[in-house]
Coordinates of C-alpha atoms in Angstrom, one line a residue:
X288 CA 0.0 0.0 0.0
X289 CA 1.5 3.3 -0.9
X290 CA 0.9 6.9 -2.0
X291 CA 0.6 7.3 -5.8
X292 CA 0.8 10.3 -8.1
X293 CA -1.0 10.4 -11.4
X294 CA -1.1 13.4 -13.8
X295 CA 0.1 15.6 -10.9
X296 CA -2.8 14.6 -8.7
X297 CA -1.8 13.2 -5.4
X298 CA -4.5 10.6 -4.6
X299 CA -5.6 9.6 -1.2
X300 CA -4.5 6.0 -0.8
X301 CA -3.2 3.7 1.9
X302 CA 0.2 4.6 3.1
X303 CA 3.3 2.4 2.6
X304 CA 5.1 2.1 6.0
X305 CA 8.2 4.1 6.0
X306 CA 11.5 3.8 7.9
X307 CA 11.6 5.4 11.4
X308 CA 13.5 8.6 11.7
X309 CA 15.4 7.5 14.8
X310 CA 14.6 10.8 16.6
X311 CA 15.9 12.8 13.6
X312 CA 13.6 15.9 13.8
X313 CA 12.9 17.9 10.7
X314 CA 15.1 20.9 10.2
X315 CA 13.4 24.2 10.8
X316 CA 14.1 26.8 8.1
X317 CA 12.5 28.8 5.3
X318 CA 13.6 27.4 2.0
X319 CA 14.7 29.6 -0.8
X320 CA 17.0 32.7 -0.8
X321 CA 18.2 33.9 2.5
X322 CA 16.8 37.4 1.8
X323 CA 13.3 36.3 1.0
X324 CA 10.7 38.6 2.7
X325 CA 8.6 36.2 4.9
X326 CA 6.3 39.0 6.0
X327 CA 4.6 38.7 2.6
X328 CA 3.6 35.1 3.2
X329 CA 0.0 34.1 3.6
X330 CA -0.3 31.1 6.0
X331 CA -2.9 28.4 5.5
X332 CA -3.2 25.9 8.5
X333 CA -4.5 22.5 7.4
X334 CA -5.8 20.7 10.5
X335 CA -6.2 17.0 10.6
X336 CA -5.8 17.1 14.4
X337 CA -8.8 14.9 15.3
X338 CA -9.1 11.1 15.0
X339 CA -10.9 9.8 11.9
X340 CA -11.5 6.4 10.2
X341 CA -8.3 6.4 8.3
X342 CA -5.3 6.7 10.7
X343 CA -2.8 5.1 8.3
X344 CA -3.8 7.2 5.2
X345 CA -2.7 10.5 3.8
X346 CA -5.0 13.1 2.5
X347 CA -3.3 15.3 -0.2
X348 CA -4.3 18.9 -1.1
X349 CA -3.4 20.5 -4.4
X350 CA -3.2 24.2 -5.1
X351 CA -4.5 26.0 -8.2
X352 CA -5.5 23.2 -10.7
X353 CA -2.4 21.0 -10.1
X354 CA 0.0 23.8 -10.7
X355 CA 1.5 23.6 -7.2
X356 CA 1.6 20.7 -4.7
X357 CA 0.5 22.0 -1.3
X358 CA 0.5 19.4 1.4
X359 CA -0.2 15.7 2.2
X360 CA -1.8 15.4 5.6
X361 CA -1.5 12.5 8.1
X362 CA -3.9 12.0 10.9
X363 CA -3.0 13.8 14.2
X364 CA -1.0 16.5 12.3
X365 CA -1.4 20.2 11.6
X366 CA 0.4 21.7 8.6
X367 CA 1.1 25.4 8.0
X368 CA 1.5 26.1 4.2
X369 CA 3.3 29.4 3.5
X370 CA 2.8 31.1 0.1
X371 CA 3.3 34.4 -1.7
X372 CA 0.2 33.9 -3.8
X373 CA -2.5 36.5 -3.2
X374 CA -6.2 36.8 -4.1
X375 CA -8.7 34.0 -4.7
X376 CA -6.7 30.7 -4.6
X377 CA -8.2 27.3 -5.1
X378 CA -7.3 24.1 -3.1
X379 CA -8.7 20.7 -3.8
X380 CA -8.5 17.0 -2.8
X381 CA -9.1 14.2 -5.2
X382 CA -9.8 10.6 -4.1
X383 CA -10.3 8.3 -7.0
X384 CA -11.5 11.4 -9.0
X385 CA -14.0 12.4 -6.4
X386 CA -12.9 16.1 -6.2
X387 CA -13.6 18.5 -3.4
X388 CA -12.6 22.2 -3.8
X389 CA -12.5 25.4 -1.7
X390 CA -11.3 28.9 -2.4
X391 CA -9.5 31.3 -0.1
X392 CA -8.9 35.0 -0.6
X393 CA -5.3 35.1 0.4
X394 CA -3.6 38.3 1.7
X395 CA 0.0 38.8 2.8
X396 CA 0.6 38.1 6.5
X397 CA -2.9 36.7 7.1
X398 CA -3.7 33.3 8.6
X399 CA -6.3 30.8 7.3
X400 CA -7.6 27.6 8.8
X401 CA -9.0 24.6 7.0
X402 CA -10.1 21.3 8.6
X403 CA -9.3 18.2 6.7
X404 CA -11.2 14.9 7.1
X405 CA -11.5 11.9 4.8
X406 CA -15.1 10.6 5.0
X407 CA -16.7 7.3 3.9
X408 CA -19.9 7.8 1.9
X409 CA -23.0 5.6 1.9
X410 CA -21.8 3.9 -1.3
X411 CA -18.5 3.0 0.5
X412 CA -16.6 5.6 -1.5
X413 CA -14.3 8.1 0.3
X414 CA -14.2 11.9 -0.2
X415 CA -11.7 14.3 1.3
X416 CA -13.8 16.9 3.2
X417 CA -12.4 20.5 3.6
X418 CA -14.0 22.9 6.0
X419 CA -13.0 26.5 6.3
X420 CA -12.8 27.4 10.0
X421 CA -13.3 30.8 11.5
X422 CA -10.2 32.4 13.1
X423 CA -11.3 31.9 16.7
X424 CA -11.8 28.1 16.2
X425 CA -8.7 27.7 14.1
X426 CA -6.5 29.6 16.5
X427 CA -7.9 27.7 19.5
X428 CA -7.3 24.3 17.9
X429 CA -3.7 25.1 16.7
X430 CA -2.8 26.5 20.1
X431 CA -4.2 23.4 21.9
X432 CA -2.4 21.0 19.5
X433 CA 0.3 19.2 21.6
X434 CA 2.7 18.4 18.8
X435 CA 4.9 20.4 16.4
X436 CA 3.0 22.1 13.6
X437 CA 4.7 21.2 10.3
X438 CA 5.7 24.0 7.9
X439 CA 5.3 23.5 4.1
X440 CA 6.2 26.0 1.4
X441 CA 4.4 26.5 -1.9
X442 CA 5.9 30.0 -2.4
X443 CA 5.1 30.7 -6.0
X444 CA 3.9 27.5 -7.8
X445 CA 4.1 27.8 -11.5
X446 CA 3.5 25.3 -14.3
X447 CA 6.4 22.8 -14.6
X448 CA 8.0 23.9 -11.3
X449 CA 6.2 22.5 -8.2
X450 CA 8.4 24.6 -5.9
X451 CA 9.2 23.1 -2.5
X452 CA 7.1 20.0 -3.1
X453 CA 8.4 18.4 0.0
X454 CA 8.6 14.6 0.1
X455 CA 6.0 14.4 -2.6
X456 CA 6.8 10.8 -3.3
X457 CA 7.8 9.3 0.0
X458 CA 9.1 10.5 3.4
X459 CA 12.3 8.8 2.5
X460 CA 14.3 8.6 -0.8
X461 CA 16.0 5.4 -1.8
X462 CA 19.2 5.4 -3.7
X463 CA 21.1 2.5 -5.3
X464 CA 23.9 1.0 -3.3
X465 CA 24.3 -2.5 -4.7
X466 CA 22.2 -5.2 -6.3
X467 CA 21.0 -6.2 -2.9
X468 CA 20.8 -3.0 -1.0
X469 CA 19.7 0.7 -1.2
X470 CA 20.6 3.7 0.9
X471 CA 17.5 5.4 2.3
X472 CA 17.6 9.0 3.5
X473 CA 15.4 12.0 4.3
X474 CA 15.5 14.8 1.6
X475 CA 15.7 18.4 2.7
X476 CA 12.4 20.2 2.9
X477 CA 13.1 22.4 -0.1
X478 CA 14.3 19.6 -2.4
X479 CA 12.2 18.6 -5.4
X480 CA 13.2 15.3 -6.9
X481 CA 14.1 15.6 -10.6
X482 CA 16.0 12.4 -11.4
X483 CA 16.8 9.1 -9.8
X484 CA 19.1 6.6 -11.5
X485 CA 21.6 4.0 -10.2
X486 CA 24.4 6.5 -10.6
X487 CA 22.6 9.7 -9.6
X488 CA 19.8 11.1 -7.4
X489 CA 19.3 14.8 -8.1
X490 CA 17.1 17.5 -6.5
X491 CA 16.7 21.0 -7.6
X492 CA 14.9 24.2 -7.1
X493 CA 14.7 27.4 -9.2
X494 CA 11.9 29.9 -9.6
X495 CA 12.5 33.0 -11.6
X496 CA 9.4 34.6 -10.1
X497 CA 11.4 34.7 -6.8
X498 CA 14.9 35.4 -8.2
X499 CA 16.7 35.4 -11.6
X500 CA 19.9 34.5 -9.9
X501 CA 19.2 32.1 -7.0
X502 CA 19.1 28.4 -7.4
X503 CA 19.4 25.4 -5.1
X504 CA 20.6 21.8 -5.9
X505 CA 21.5 18.7 -4.1
X506 CA 21.4 14.9 -4.2
X507 CA 23.9 12.0 -4.4
X508 CA 26.6 11.5 -7.0
X509 CA 29.0 8.6 -7.5
X510 CA 32.7 9.5 -7.4
X511 CA 35.6 7.8 -9.2
X512 CA 37.6 6.6 -6.2
X513 CA 37.6 2.8 -6.1
X514 CA 40.5 2.0 -3.8
X515 CA 41.2 3.4 -0.4
X516 CA 43.3 1.7 2.2
X517 CA 43.2 4.1 5.2
X518 CA 41.3 7.0 6.7
X519 CA 44.3 9.3 6.1
X520 CA 44.3 8.4 2.4
X521 CA 40.5 9.1 2.2
X522 CA 40.9 12.5 3.9
X523 CA 43.7 13.4 1.5
X524 CA 41.4 12.5 -1.4
X525 CA 38.7 14.8 0.0
X526 CA 41.2 17.7 0.4
X527 CA 42.6 17.3 -3.1
X528 CA 41.0 15.4 -5.9
X529 CA 37.5 15.7 -4.7
X530 CA 37.5 19.5 -4.2
X531 CA 39.1 20.0 -7.6
X532 CA 36.3 17.8 -9.2
X533 CA 33.6 20.1 -8.0
X534 CA 35.0 23.1 -9.9
X535 CA 34.5 24.2 -13.5
X536 CA 37.9 25.3 -14.7
X537 CA 36.4 27.8 -17.1
X538 CA 33.8 29.4 -14.7
X539 CA 34.8 28.7 -11.1
X540 CA 37.5 30.1 -8.8
X541 CA 37.9 28.6 -5.3
X542 CA 37.5 31.0 -2.4
X543 CA 37.6 28.7 0.7
X544 CA 37.1 25.1 1.8
X545 CA 37.1 22.9 4.9
X546 CA 37.1 19.2 5.7
X547 CA 35.6 17.9 8.9
X548 CA 34.8 14.5 10.5
X549 CA 31.3 13.1 10.5
X550 CA 29.6 10.1 11.9
X551 CA 29.9 6.9 9.8
X552 CA 26.8 4.8 9.4
X553 CA 26.8 1.0 9.4
X554 CA 28.0 -0.4 6.1
X555 CA 30.5 2.4 5.3
X556 CA 34.2 2.7 6.1
X557 CA 35.0 6.4 5.8
X558 CA 33.1 9.7 5.6
X559 CA 34.0 13.4 5.7
X560 CA 32.1 16.7 5.5
X561 CA 33.5 19.0 2.9
X562 CA 32.4 22.7 2.6
X563 CA 33.3 24.8 -0.4
X564 CA 32.8 28.4 -1.5
X565 CA 33.7 29.5 -5.0
X566 CA 33.0 32.4 -7.4
X567 CA 31.1 31.5 -10.5
X568 CA 30.6 33.4 -13.8
X569 CA 26.9 33.1 -14.6
X570 CA 25.9 33.4 -18.3
X571 CA 22.3 34.1 -17.2
X572 CA 23.2 37.5 -15.7
X573 CA 22.8 40.3 -18.2
X574 CA 25.4 42.5 -16.4
X575 CA 27.9 39.7 -16.2
X576 CA 28.4 40.0 -12.4
X577 CA 29.9 36.8 -10.8
X578 CA 27.8 34.7 -8.5
X579 CA 28.8 32.8 -5.4
X580 CA 28.3 29.0 -4.9
X581 CA 28.3 27.6 -1.4
X582 CA 28.1 23.9 -1.0
X583 CA 28.2 21.3 1.7
X584 CA 29.1 17.7 0.9
X585 CA 29.3 14.4 2.8
X586 CA 31.8 12.3 0.9
X587 CA 31.7 8.6 1.9
X588 CA 33.5 5.3 0.9
X589 CA 32.4 1.7 1.4
X590 CA 33.2 -1.8 0.1
X591 CA 30.8 -4.5 -1.0
X592 CA 31.0 -8.2 -0.3
X593 CA 33.5 -8.6 -3.1
X594 CA 35.7 -5.9 -1.5
X595 CA 35.0 -3.6 -4.4
X596 CA 35.4 0.1 -3.3
X597 CA 32.7 2.7 -3.9
X598 CA 32.7 6.4 -3.3
X599 CA 29.8 8.9 -3.5
X600 CA 28.7 12.2 -2.0
X601 CA 25.5 13.6 -0.5
X602 CA 25.4 17.3 -1.0
X603 CA 23.4 20.5 -1.0
X604 CA 24.4 23.7 -2.8
X605 CA 23.2 27.2 -3.4
X606 CA 24.1 29.6 -6.2
X607 CA 23.3 33.3 -6.3
X608 CA 24.2 36.8 -5.2
X609 CA 25.9 37.1 -1.8
X610 CA 22.8 38.4 -0.1
X611 CA 20.7 35.5 -1.4
X612 CA 22.9 32.7 0.0
X613 CA 22.8 31.1 3.4
X614 CA 26.0 30.7 5.4
X615 CA 28.2 27.7 5.0
X616 CA 27.5 26.7 8.6
X617 CA 23.7 26.7 7.7
X618 CA 24.2 24.4 4.7
X619 CA 26.5 22.2 6.8
X620 CA 23.7 21.9 9.4
X621 CA 21.2 20.9 6.8
X622 CA 23.3 18.3 5.1
X623 CA 24.2 16.8 8.5
X624 CA 20.4 16.4 9.2
X625 CA 19.9 14.5 5.9
X626 CA 23.1 12.4 6.5
X627 CA 22.0 11.4 10.0
X628 CA 19.0 9.7 8.4
X629 CA 21.1 7.6 6.1
X630 CA 20.4 3.8 6.4
X631 CA 21.5 0.7 4.4
X632 CA 18.3 -1.2 3.6
X633 CA 17.5 -4.3 1.7
X634 CA 15.8 -3.8 -1.7
X635 CA 12.1 -4.3 -2.1
X636 CA 11.0 -7.5 -3.8
X637 CA 8.3 -5.7 -5.8

């Protein structure tokens, strides 16, 4: 049983059990450029705080005719969706094509409250009910809620760019490790999955309505290192060949870097955090001003049952003008959060 997506509609279906997070709380931050004006956000609280008939199911909400993923709600949760959209904005659920829709007149800085509840009909079908609450009831229920309210961001959804579609497929992402095993990890809240292959898992975000210069990327990439006999040799690789491999000789100039220790999960031999800042010449800027790129990598090495070495990196990276970028320490904190969720898991049989 698992959540499915068809034609950009997230349907309400029975949830596939996911790996426990081992106490790994979600990082709290506003995705996007560091200088984004959060005072202009409208905040829509989706409340599924009361018990219903479907404790193991998600109820998904879509914004503006499938143009922007909004939220998928679990029972006993409240979600706060933050958006820069204004004016009449539509939200709908669709369960096996039984569509329920509401409209909210969004204004900057305002709060809105919507109760979510899947309901079984007389004919045994299920619909996703949405009820707009008045401010007094909505505020009282959110203040009484004993758990953390989950933030989601649909800042400026546009066709072909479901910005900040957090965990739209699953709570965890699986990535190829061998014929028998995958690595499973939690993606960062701002990451939108764009490609997943045996050699590469890539996430990205860019929305020109927010900034012509800011972009964010991340994921996992294999690296060419196949033999490594000691931790010292691995650290030297990270300090030398790996850092050089991240730079474009024609466009990038290295400004600073640092290599630090990091926890090593079961199944791996060596791992290091590498942070890099470099200047980048961006062709997409009309005035030709250079951009900065700040990146945080976890580079790791492991051997399989045949003693064959493998190296890859988990990373997050921002590119933009200096006032748009978060600090290196912030990016390091985010990638450590994702890295702490890394697990070696057996492949599914299906």
